mmCIF file with all atom_site columns, C-alpha atoms in Angstrom:
data_model
loop_
_atom_site.group_PDB
_atom_site.id
_atom_site.type_symbol
_atom_site.label_atom_id
_atom_site.label_alt_id
_atom_site.label_comp_id
_atom_site.label_asym_id
_atom_site.label_entity_id
_atom_site.label_seq_id
_atom_site.pdbx_PDB_ins_code
_atom_site.Cartn_x
_atom_site.Cartn_y
_atom_site.Cartn_z
_atom_site.occupancy
_atom_site.B_iso_or_equiv
_atom_site.pdbx_formal_charge
_atom_site.auth_seq_id
_atom_site.auth_comp_id
_atom_site.auth_asym_id
_atom_site.auth_atom_id
_atom_site.pdbx_PDB_model_num
ATOM 1   C CA . MET A 1 1   ? -215.558 106.537 -90.060  1.00 53.00 ? 1   MET A CA 1
ATOM 2   C CA . PRO A 1 2   ? -214.203 109.262 -87.742  1.00 57.00 ? 2   PRO A CA 1
ATOM 3   C CA . GLY A 1 3   ? -212.096 108.108 -84.772  1.00 58.00 ? 3   GLY A CA 1
ATOM 4   C CA . ALA A 1 4   ? -211.521 104.691 -86.190  1.00 56.00 ? 4   ALA A CA 1
ATOM 5   C CA . PRO A 1 5   ? -207.847 103.503 -86.125  1.00 56.00 ? 5   PRO A CA 1
ATOM 6   C CA . THR A 1 6   ? -206.362 103.574 -89.334  1.00 56.00 ? 6   THR A CA 1
ATOM 7   C CA . ARG A 1 7   ? -204.540 100.977 -91.252  1.00 54.00 ? 7   ARG A CA 1
ATOM 8   C CA . PRO A 1 8   ? -201.020 101.181 -93.170  1.00 52.00 ? 8   PRO A CA 1
ATOM 9   C CA . ALA A 1 9   ? -201.273 101.158 -96.907  1.00 49.00 ? 9   ALA A CA 1
ATOM 10  C CA . PRO A 1 10  ? -200.382 98.142  -98.295  1.00 50.00 ? 10  PRO A CA 1
ATOM 11  C CA . THR A 1 11  ? -196.615 98.234  -99.675  1.00 52.00 ? 11  THR A CA 1
ATOM 12  C CA . THR A 1 12  ? -194.700 95.783  -101.982 1.00 53.00 ? 12  THR A CA 1
ATOM 13  C CA . GLU A 1 13  ? -192.801 94.309  -99.179  1.00 50.00 ? 13  GLU A CA 1
ATOM 14  C CA . LYS A 1 14  ? -193.712 91.171  -98.014  1.00 51.00 ? 14  LYS A CA 1
ATOM 15  C CA . SER A 1 15  ? -193.390 89.905  -94.141  1.00 51.00 ? 15  SER A CA 1
ATOM 16  C CA . PHE A 1 16  ? -191.286 87.556  -93.404  1.00 50.00 ? 16  PHE A CA 1
ATOM 17  C CA . ARG A 1 17  ? -191.474 86.206  -89.779  1.00 56.00 ? 17  ARG A CA 1
ATOM 18  C CA . GLY A 1 18  ? -192.352 90.266  -88.756  1.00 57.00 ? 18  GLY A CA 1
ATOM 19  C CA . GLY A 1 19  ? -189.378 91.354  -90.655  1.00 62.00 ? 19  GLY A CA 1
ATOM 20  C CA . VAL A 1 20  ? -189.030 92.261  -94.308  1.00 61.00 ? 20  VAL A CA 1
ATOM 21  C CA . ASP A 1 21  ? -188.374 89.373  -97.149  1.00 68.00 ? 21  ASP A CA 1
ATOM 22  C CA . PRO A 1 22  ? -184.776 88.873  -97.357  1.00 67.00 ? 22  PRO A CA 1
ATOM 23  C CA . VAL A 1 23  ? -185.058 89.393  -100.880 1.00 67.00 ? 23  VAL A CA 1
ATOM 24  C CA . ILE A 1 24  ? -186.275 93.014  -100.675 1.00 70.00 ? 24  ILE A CA 1
ATOM 25  C CA . ARG A 1 25  ? -183.612 93.485  -97.987  1.00 67.00 ? 25  ARG A CA 1
ATOM 26  C CA . VAL A 1 26  ? -180.642 92.386  -100.496 1.00 68.00 ? 26  VAL A CA 1
ATOM 27  C CA . ARG A 1 27  ? -181.871 94.414  -103.120 1.00 70.00 ? 27  ARG A CA 1
ATOM 28  C CA . HIS A 1 28  ? -182.120 97.443  -100.550 1.00 67.00 ? 28  HIS A CA 1
ATOM 29  C CA . VAL A 1 29  ? -178.884 96.933  -99.534  1.00 68.00 ? 29  VAL A CA 1
ATOM 30  C CA . LEU A 1 30  ? -177.561 96.744  -103.083 1.00 66.00 ? 30  LEU A CA 1
ATOM 31  C CA . GLU A 1 31  ? -179.472 99.839  -104.491 1.00 68.00 ? 31  GLU A CA 1
ATOM 32  C CA . ARG A 1 32  ? -177.840 101.810 -101.475 1.00 64.00 ? 32  ARG A CA 1
ATOM 33  C CA . ALA A 1 33  ? -174.277 100.231 -102.318 1.00 61.00 ? 33  ALA A CA 1
ATOM 34  C CA . GLU A 1 34  ? -174.861 101.739 -106.425 1.00 60.00 ? 34  GLU A CA 1
ATOM 35  C CA . ARG A 1 35  ? -175.004 105.180 -104.901 1.00 56.00 ? 35  ARG A CA 1
ATOM 36  C CA . PHE A 1 36  ? -171.363 104.559 -103.630 1.00 54.00 ? 36  PHE A CA 1
ATOM 37  C CA . ARG A 1 37  ? -170.158 103.244 -106.774 1.00 55.00 ? 37  ARG A CA 1
ATOM 38  C CA . PHE A 1 38  ? -168.297 106.165 -107.717 1.00 50.00 ? 38  PHE A CA 1
ATOM 39  C CA . PHE A 1 39  ? -165.524 104.810 -106.004 1.00 50.00 ? 39  PHE A CA 1
ATOM 40  C CA . GLU A 1 40  ? -165.064 101.730 -107.640 1.00 54.00 ? 40  GLU A CA 1
ATOM 41  C CA . ARG A 1 41  ? -165.261 104.041 -110.736 1.00 54.00 ? 41  ARG A CA 1
ATOM 42  C CA . ASN A 1 42  ? -162.485 106.507 -109.799 1.00 55.00 ? 42  ASN A CA 1
ATOM 43  C CA . ALA A 1 43  ? -160.479 104.005 -107.875 1.00 57.00 ? 43  ALA A CA 1
ATOM 44  C CA . GLY A 1 44  ? -158.108 103.682 -110.624 1.00 60.00 ? 44  GLY A CA 1
ATOM 45  C CA . MET A 1 45  ? -158.168 107.219 -111.635 1.00 69.00 ? 45  MET A CA 1
ATOM 46  C CA . GLU A 1 46  ? -154.620 109.241 -111.906 1.00 76.00 ? 46  GLU A CA 1
ATOM 47  C CA . LEU A 1 47  ? -153.601 112.453 -110.009 1.00 82.00 ? 47  LEU A CA 1
ATOM 48  C CA . GLN A 1 48  ? -153.436 115.175 -112.418 1.00 84.00 ? 48  GLN A CA 1
ATOM 49  C CA . LEU A 1 49  ? -150.842 117.425 -111.065 1.00 92.00 ? 49  LEU A CA 1
ATOM 50  C CA . ASN A 1 50  ? -149.015 120.362 -112.850 1.00 94.00 ? 50  ASN A CA 1
ATOM 51  C CA . TRP A 1 51  ? -145.566 120.975 -110.910 1.00 95.00 ? 51  TRP A CA 1
ATOM 52  C CA . VAL A 1 52  ? -144.964 124.182 -112.222 1.00 97.00 ? 52  VAL A CA 1
ATOM 53  C CA . ALA A 1 53  ? -148.199 125.287 -110.964 1.00 97.00 ? 53  ALA A CA 1
ATOM 54  C CA . ILE A 1 54  ? -146.920 123.618 -107.143 1.00 97.00 ? 54  ILE A CA 1
ATOM 55  C CA . ALA A 1 55  ? -143.821 125.277 -107.657 1.00 97.00 ? 55  ALA A CA 1
ATOM 56  C CA . ILE A 1 56  ? -145.366 128.606 -108.300 1.00 97.00 ? 56  ILE A CA 1
ATOM 57  C CA . ALA A 1 57  ? -147.662 128.351 -105.673 1.00 98.00 ? 57  ALA A CA 1
ATOM 58  C CA . THR A 1 58  ? -144.932 127.330 -103.214 1.00 98.00 ? 58  THR A CA 1
ATOM 59  C CA . VAL A 1 59  ? -142.934 130.811 -104.206 1.00 98.00 ? 59  VAL A CA 1
ATOM 60  C CA . VAL A 1 60  ? -146.199 132.642 -103.806 1.00 98.00 ? 60  VAL A CA 1
ATOM 61  C CA . GLY A 1 61  ? -146.824 131.166 -100.251 1.00 97.00 ? 61  GLY A CA 1
ATOM 62  C CA . MET A 1 62  ? -143.698 131.885 -98.960  1.00 97.00 ? 62  MET A CA 1
ATOM 63  C CA . GLY A 1 63  ? -144.052 135.482 -100.515 1.00 97.00 ? 63  GLY A CA 1
ATOM 64  C CA . VAL A 1 64  ? -147.500 135.750 -98.571  1.00 97.00 ? 64  VAL A CA 1
ATOM 65  C CA . GLY A 1 65  ? -145.333 135.146 -95.169  1.00 95.00 ? 65  GLY A CA 1
ATOM 66  C CA . VAL A 1 66  ? -142.675 137.426 -95.977  1.00 95.00 ? 66  VAL A CA 1
ATOM 67  C CA . VAL A 1 67  ? -144.995 140.363 -96.655  1.00 97.00 ? 67  VAL A CA 1
ATOM 68  C CA . TRP A 1 68  ? -147.800 139.337 -93.784  1.00 96.00 ? 68  TRP A CA 1
ATOM 69  C CA . PHE A 1 69  ? -145.148 139.030 -91.287  1.00 93.00 ? 69  PHE A CA 1
ATOM 70  C CA . ALA A 1 70  ? -143.107 142.192 -92.434  1.00 92.00 ? 70  ALA A CA 1
ATOM 71  C CA . LYS A 1 71  ? -143.420 145.086 -89.911  1.00 90.00 ? 71  LYS A CA 1
ATOM 72  C CA . PRO A 1 72  ? -145.288 147.309 -91.837  1.00 94.00 ? 72  PRO A CA 1
ATOM 73  C CA . VAL A 1 73  ? -148.188 144.831 -92.112  1.00 96.00 ? 73  VAL A CA 1
ATOM 74  C CA . PHE A 1 74  ? -148.706 142.456 -89.226  1.00 95.00 ? 74  PHE A CA 1
ATOM 75  C CA . GLY A 1 75  ? -144.874 141.925 -88.194  1.00 90.00 ? 75  GLY A CA 1
ATOM 76  C CA . ARG A 1 76  ? -145.212 144.320 -85.065  1.00 90.00 ? 76  ARG A CA 1
ATOM 77  C CA . PRO A 1 77  ? -148.234 142.860 -83.916  1.00 93.00 ? 77  PRO A CA 1
ATOM 78  C CA . TRP A 1 78  ? -147.107 139.406 -84.270  1.00 91.00 ? 78  TRP A CA 1
ATOM 79  C CA . ARG A 1 79  ? -143.743 140.229 -82.844  1.00 89.00 ? 79  ARG A CA 1
ATOM 80  C CA . ARG A 1 80  ? -145.354 141.663 -79.606  1.00 90.00 ? 80  ARG A CA 1
ATOM 81  C CA . LEU A 1 81  ? -147.895 138.825 -79.122  1.00 91.00 ? 81  LEU A CA 1
ATOM 82  C CA . ALA A 1 82  ? -145.505 136.172 -79.612  1.00 88.00 ? 82  ALA A CA 1
ATOM 83  C CA . SER A 1 83  ? -143.430 137.307 -77.228  1.00 83.00 ? 83  SER A CA 1
ATOM 84  C CA . PHE A 1 84  ? -140.309 138.289 -79.451  1.00 79.00 ? 84  PHE A CA 1
ATOM 85  C CA . GLY A 1 85  ? -137.900 140.751 -77.759  1.00 70.00 ? 85  GLY A CA 1
ATOM 86  C CA . PRO A 1 86  ? -137.209 143.931 -79.860  1.00 69.00 ? 86  PRO A CA 1
ATOM 87  C CA . ASN A 1 87  ? -133.830 142.587 -80.288  1.00 72.00 ? 87  ASN A CA 1
ATOM 88  C CA . ALA A 1 88  ? -133.991 138.994 -81.083  1.00 73.00 ? 88  ALA A CA 1
ATOM 89  C CA . ASP A 1 89  ? -131.798 137.249 -83.327  1.00 77.00 ? 89  ASP A CA 1
ATOM 90  C CA . ALA A 1 90  ? -132.987 136.861 -86.980  1.00 76.00 ? 90  ALA A CA 1
ATOM 91  C CA . PRO A 1 91  ? -133.834 132.770 -87.263  1.00 79.00 ? 91  PRO A CA 1
ATOM 92  C CA . ALA A 1 92  ? -131.179 130.500 -88.626  1.00 86.00 ? 92  ALA A CA 1
ATOM 93  C CA . PRO A 1 93  ? -131.484 129.461 -91.805  1.00 89.00 ? 93  PRO A CA 1
ATOM 94  C CA . ILE A 1 94  ? -132.663 126.229 -91.216  1.00 94.00 ? 94  ILE A CA 1
ATOM 95  C CA . VAL A 1 95  ? -136.297 127.993 -90.007  1.00 90.00 ? 95  VAL A CA 1
ATOM 96  C CA . TYR A 1 96  ? -136.660 129.596 -93.814  1.00 92.00 ? 96  TYR A CA 1
ATOM 97  C CA . ILE A 1 97  ? -135.931 125.600 -95.130  1.00 96.00 ? 97  ILE A CA 1
ATOM 98  C CA . ALA A 1 98  ? -138.286 124.090 -92.712  1.00 96.00 ? 98  ALA A CA 1
ATOM 99  C CA . ALA A 1 99  ? -140.678 126.831 -93.591  1.00 95.00 ? 99  ALA A CA 1
ATOM 100 C CA . LEU A 1 100 ? -140.001 126.451 -97.529  1.00 96.00 ? 100 LEU A CA 1
ATOM 101 C CA . LEU A 1 101 ? -140.487 122.852 -97.241  1.00 97.00 ? 101 LEU A CA 1
ATOM 102 C CA . GLY A 1 102 ? -143.735 123.045 -94.982  1.00 96.00 ? 102 GLY A CA 1
ATOM 103 C CA . THR A 1 103 ? -145.038 125.586 -97.488  1.00 96.00 ? 103 THR A CA 1
ATOM 104 C CA . ALA A 1 104 ? -144.240 123.067 -100.347 1.00 97.00 ? 104 ALA A CA 1
ATOM 105 C CA . VAL A 1 105 ? -146.360 120.103 -98.649  1.00 96.00 ? 105 VAL A CA 1
ATOM 106 C CA . PHE A 1 106 ? -149.294 122.541 -97.606  1.00 94.00 ? 106 PHE A CA 1
ATOM 107 C CA . VAL A 1 107 ? -149.554 123.676 -101.401 1.00 97.00 ? 107 VAL A CA 1
ATOM 108 C CA . LEU A 1 108 ? -149.056 119.949 -102.629 1.00 96.00 ? 108 LEU A CA 1
ATOM 109 C CA . THR A 1 109 ? -151.647 118.571 -100.069 1.00 96.00 ? 109 THR A CA 1
ATOM 110 C CA . LEU A 1 110 ? -153.790 121.598 -101.858 1.00 97.00 ? 110 LEU A CA 1
ATOM 111 C CA . ALA A 1 111 ? -153.098 119.880 -105.312 1.00 96.00 ? 111 ALA A CA 1
ATOM 112 C CA . VAL A 1 112 ? -153.765 116.274 -104.616 1.00 95.00 ? 112 VAL A CA 1
ATOM 113 C CA . ALA A 1 113 ? -156.947 117.274 -102.622 1.00 96.00 ? 113 ALA A CA 1
ATOM 114 C CA . THR A 1 114 ? -158.312 119.322 -105.585 1.00 96.00 ? 114 THR A CA 1
ATOM 115 C CA . SER A 1 115 ? -157.348 116.614 -108.276 1.00 94.00 ? 115 SER A CA 1
ATOM 116 C CA . VAL A 1 116 ? -159.186 113.932 -106.242 1.00 93.00 ? 116 VAL A CA 1
ATOM 117 C CA . VAL A 1 117 ? -162.186 116.376 -105.721 1.00 93.00 ? 117 VAL A CA 1
ATOM 118 C CA . SER A 1 118 ? -162.337 117.225 -109.204 1.00 93.00 ? 118 SER A CA 1
ATOM 119 C CA . ALA A 1 119 ? -162.210 113.921 -110.487 1.00 91.00 ? 119 ALA A CA 1
ATOM 120 C CA . ALA A 1 120 ? -164.519 111.989 -108.116 1.00 89.00 ? 120 ALA A CA 1
ATOM 121 C CA . PHE A 1 121 ? -167.113 114.907 -108.552 1.00 90.00 ? 121 PHE A CA 1
ATOM 122 C CA . GLY A 1 122 ? -166.562 115.789 -112.173 1.00 89.00 ? 122 GLY A CA 1
ATOM 123 C CA . ILE A 1 123 ? -166.376 119.293 -111.070 1.00 92.00 ? 123 ILE A CA 1
ATOM 124 C CA . PRO A 1 124 ? -163.694 122.105 -112.632 1.00 94.00 ? 124 PRO A CA 1
ATOM 125 C CA . LEU A 1 125 ? -160.438 122.463 -111.471 1.00 95.00 ? 125 LEU A CA 1
ATOM 126 C CA . LEU A 1 126 ? -160.987 126.033 -109.686 1.00 96.00 ? 126 LEU A CA 1
ATOM 127 C CA . ALA A 1 127 ? -163.982 125.102 -108.130 1.00 96.00 ? 127 ALA A CA 1
ATOM 128 C CA . ALA A 1 128 ? -162.366 121.908 -106.833 1.00 96.00 ? 128 ALA A CA 1
ATOM 129 C CA . ALA A 1 129 ? -159.228 124.092 -105.861 1.00 97.00 ? 129 ALA A CA 1
ATOM 130 C CA . PHE A 1 130 ? -161.537 126.344 -103.888 1.00 97.00 ? 130 PHE A CA 1
ATOM 131 C CA . ALA A 1 131 ? -163.271 123.561 -102.309 1.00 96.00 ? 131 ALA A CA 1
ATOM 132 C CA . ALA A 1 132 ? -160.443 121.430 -101.217 1.00 97.00 ? 132 ALA A CA 1
ATOM 133 C CA . ALA A 1 133 ? -158.943 124.861 -99.472  1.00 97.00 ? 133 ALA A CA 1
ATOM 134 C CA . GLY A 1 134 ? -161.959 125.344 -97.898  1.00 96.00 ? 134 GLY A CA 1
ATOM 135 C CA . VAL A 1 135 ? -162.182 122.037 -96.805  1.00 96.00 ? 135 VAL A CA 1
ATOM 136 C CA . LEU A 1 136 ? -158.542 122.077 -95.249  1.00 96.00 ? 136 LEU A CA 1
ATOM 137 C CA . TRP A 1 137 ? -158.638 125.533 -93.722  1.00 96.00 ? 137 TRP A CA 1
ATOM 138 C CA . LEU A 1 138 ? -162.222 125.344 -92.010  1.00 96.00 ? 138 LEU A CA 1
ATOM 139 C CA . GLY A 1 139 ? -161.752 121.312 -91.046  1.00 95.00 ? 139 GLY A CA 1
ATOM 140 C CA . VAL A 1 140 ? -157.797 120.960 -90.494  1.00 94.00 ? 140 VAL A CA 1
ATOM 141 C CA . LEU A 1 141 ? -156.095 124.392 -89.968  1.00 94.00 ? 141 LEU A CA 1
ATOM 142 C CA . VAL A 1 142 ? -158.218 126.314 -88.204  1.00 96.00 ? 142 VAL A CA 1
ATOM 143 C CA . PRO A 1 143 ? -158.924 123.418 -85.427  1.00 95.00 ? 143 PRO A CA 1
ATOM 144 C CA . ARG A 1 144 ? -155.475 122.864 -85.605  1.00 94.00 ? 144 ARG A CA 1
ATOM 145 C CA . HIS A 1 145 ? -154.662 126.447 -84.335  1.00 94.00 ? 145 HIS A CA 1
ATOM 146 C CA . ALA A 1 146 ? -157.623 126.822 -82.043  1.00 95.00 ? 146 ALA A CA 1
ATOM 147 C CA . ALA A 1 147 ? -156.179 123.571 -80.495  1.00 96.00 ? 147 ALA A CA 1
ATOM 148 C CA . ILE A 1 148 ? -152.438 125.385 -79.665  1.00 94.00 ? 148 ILE A CA 1
ATOM 149 C CA . ALA A 1 149 ? -153.863 128.591 -79.308  1.00 94.00 ? 149 ALA A CA 1
ATOM 150 C CA . LEU A 1 150 ? -156.013 127.322 -76.476  1.00 95.00 ? 150 LEU A CA 1
ATOM 151 C CA . PHE A 1 151 ? -153.332 124.861 -74.567  1.00 94.00 ? 151 PHE A CA 1
ATOM 152 C CA . GLN A 1 152 ? -150.783 128.005 -74.936  1.00 92.00 ? 152 GLN A CA 1
ATOM 153 C CA . ASP A 1 153 ? -153.295 130.798 -73.738  1.00 92.00 ? 153 ASP A CA 1
ATOM 154 C CA . MET A 1 154 ? -152.549 132.457 -77.012  1.00 93.00 ? 154 MET A CA 1
ATOM 155 C CA . PRO A 1 155 ? -153.969 135.900 -77.736  1.00 94.00 ? 155 PRO A CA 1
ATOM 156 C CA . ARG A 1 156 ? -156.841 135.988 -79.972  1.00 95.00 ? 156 ARG A CA 1
ATOM 157 C CA . PRO A 1 157 ? -155.246 138.578 -82.090  1.00 95.00 ? 157 PRO A CA 1
ATOM 158 C CA . LEU A 1 158 ? -152.263 136.035 -82.661  1.00 94.00 ? 158 LEU A CA 1
ATOM 159 C CA . PHE A 1 159 ? -154.556 133.494 -83.460  1.00 95.00 ? 159 PHE A CA 1
ATOM 160 C CA . LEU A 1 160 ? -156.104 135.540 -86.031  1.00 96.00 ? 160 LEU A CA 1
ATOM 161 C CA . ILE A 1 161 ? -152.953 136.428 -87.975  1.00 96.00 ? 161 ILE A CA 1
ATOM 162 C CA . TYR A 1 162 ? -152.075 132.934 -88.159  1.00 95.00 ? 162 TYR A CA 1
ATOM 163 C CA . ILE A 1 163 ? -155.315 131.528 -89.269  1.00 96.00 ? 163 ILE A CA 1
ATOM 164 C CA . GLY A 1 164 ? -155.574 134.931 -91.557  1.00 97.00 ? 164 GLY A CA 1
ATOM 165 C CA . HIS A 1 165 ? -152.166 133.937 -93.062  1.00 97.00 ? 165 HIS A CA 1
ATOM 166 C CA . ASP A 1 166 ? -152.939 130.105 -94.041  1.00 96.00 ? 166 ASP A CA 1
ATOM 167 C CA . ALA A 1 167 ? -156.641 131.199 -95.565  1.00 97.00 ? 167 ALA A CA 1
ATOM 168 C CA . THR A 1 168 ? -154.374 133.796 -97.737  1.00 97.00 ? 168 THR A CA 1
ATOM 169 C CA . VAL A 1 169 ? -151.955 131.205 -98.788  1.00 97.00 ? 169 VAL A CA 1
ATOM 170 C CA . LEU A 1 170 ? -154.385 128.653 -99.514  1.00 97.00 ? 170 LEU A CA 1
ATOM 171 C CA . VAL A 1 171 ? -156.850 131.295 -101.607 1.00 97.00 ? 171 VAL A CA 1
ATOM 172 C CA . LEU A 1 172 ? -153.688 132.013 -103.796 1.00 98.00 ? 172 LEU A CA 1
ATOM 173 C CA . ALA A 1 173 ? -152.635 128.666 -103.706 1.00 98.00 ? 173 ALA A CA 1
ATOM 174 C CA . ALA A 1 174 ? -156.215 127.821 -105.382 1.00 98.00 ? 174 ALA A CA 1
ATOM 175 C CA . VAL A 1 175 ? -156.435 130.169 -107.947 1.00 98.00 ? 175 VAL A CA 1
ATOM 176 C CA . ILE A 1 176 ? -152.885 129.298 -108.874 1.00 98.00 ? 176 ILE A CA 1
ATOM 177 C CA . ILE A 1 177 ? -153.870 125.389 -108.904 1.00 97.00 ? 177 ILE A CA 1
ATOM 178 C CA . GLY A 1 178 ? -157.068 125.718 -110.201 1.00 96.00 ? 178 GLY A CA 1
ATOM 179 C CA . LEU A 1 179 ? -156.420 128.242 -113.341 1.00 96.00 ? 179 LEU A CA 1
ATOM 180 C CA . LEU A 1 180 ? -153.058 126.418 -113.990 1.00 94.00 ? 180 LEU A CA 1
ATOM 181 C CA . GLY A 1 181 ? -154.286 123.033 -113.546 1.00 79.00 ? 181 GLY A CA 1
#
């Protein structure tokens, strides 16, 4: 009959004091938990890290920094925008050691994330490396640089130089880690 109220279709769930039957609720919760069982299956997984690939990617990352911040590439605008004087002294050796250690941790983090993503989702290492690199760049590095840029009133070109450098290092490191395993 047109205009008559419709009744809901019968369901298999039984009403229990105005709610859902507790047995059905428990079954629903267990079914949802089954989706997350891969955590249990992979809880004892071992990280597969290729230390040679990590070392090569670290050296390549340092090489990218040398080229990226060289005067013919981005060195001149970087020095001007970062307020380095034209006659600024060369950095102390500890700065290069810190940069090397930072790059090594950076690449190691990518390698660990790649191993976890590959094992958890069952995807090839190269795809996992690019996925991990994208998440690290977009989810960690860009927001970190953006916050620093906003607090320091950093010029936009300087921000782009920094995030471009990080993206280049991540892409090259992802290729190395993804191919060499």
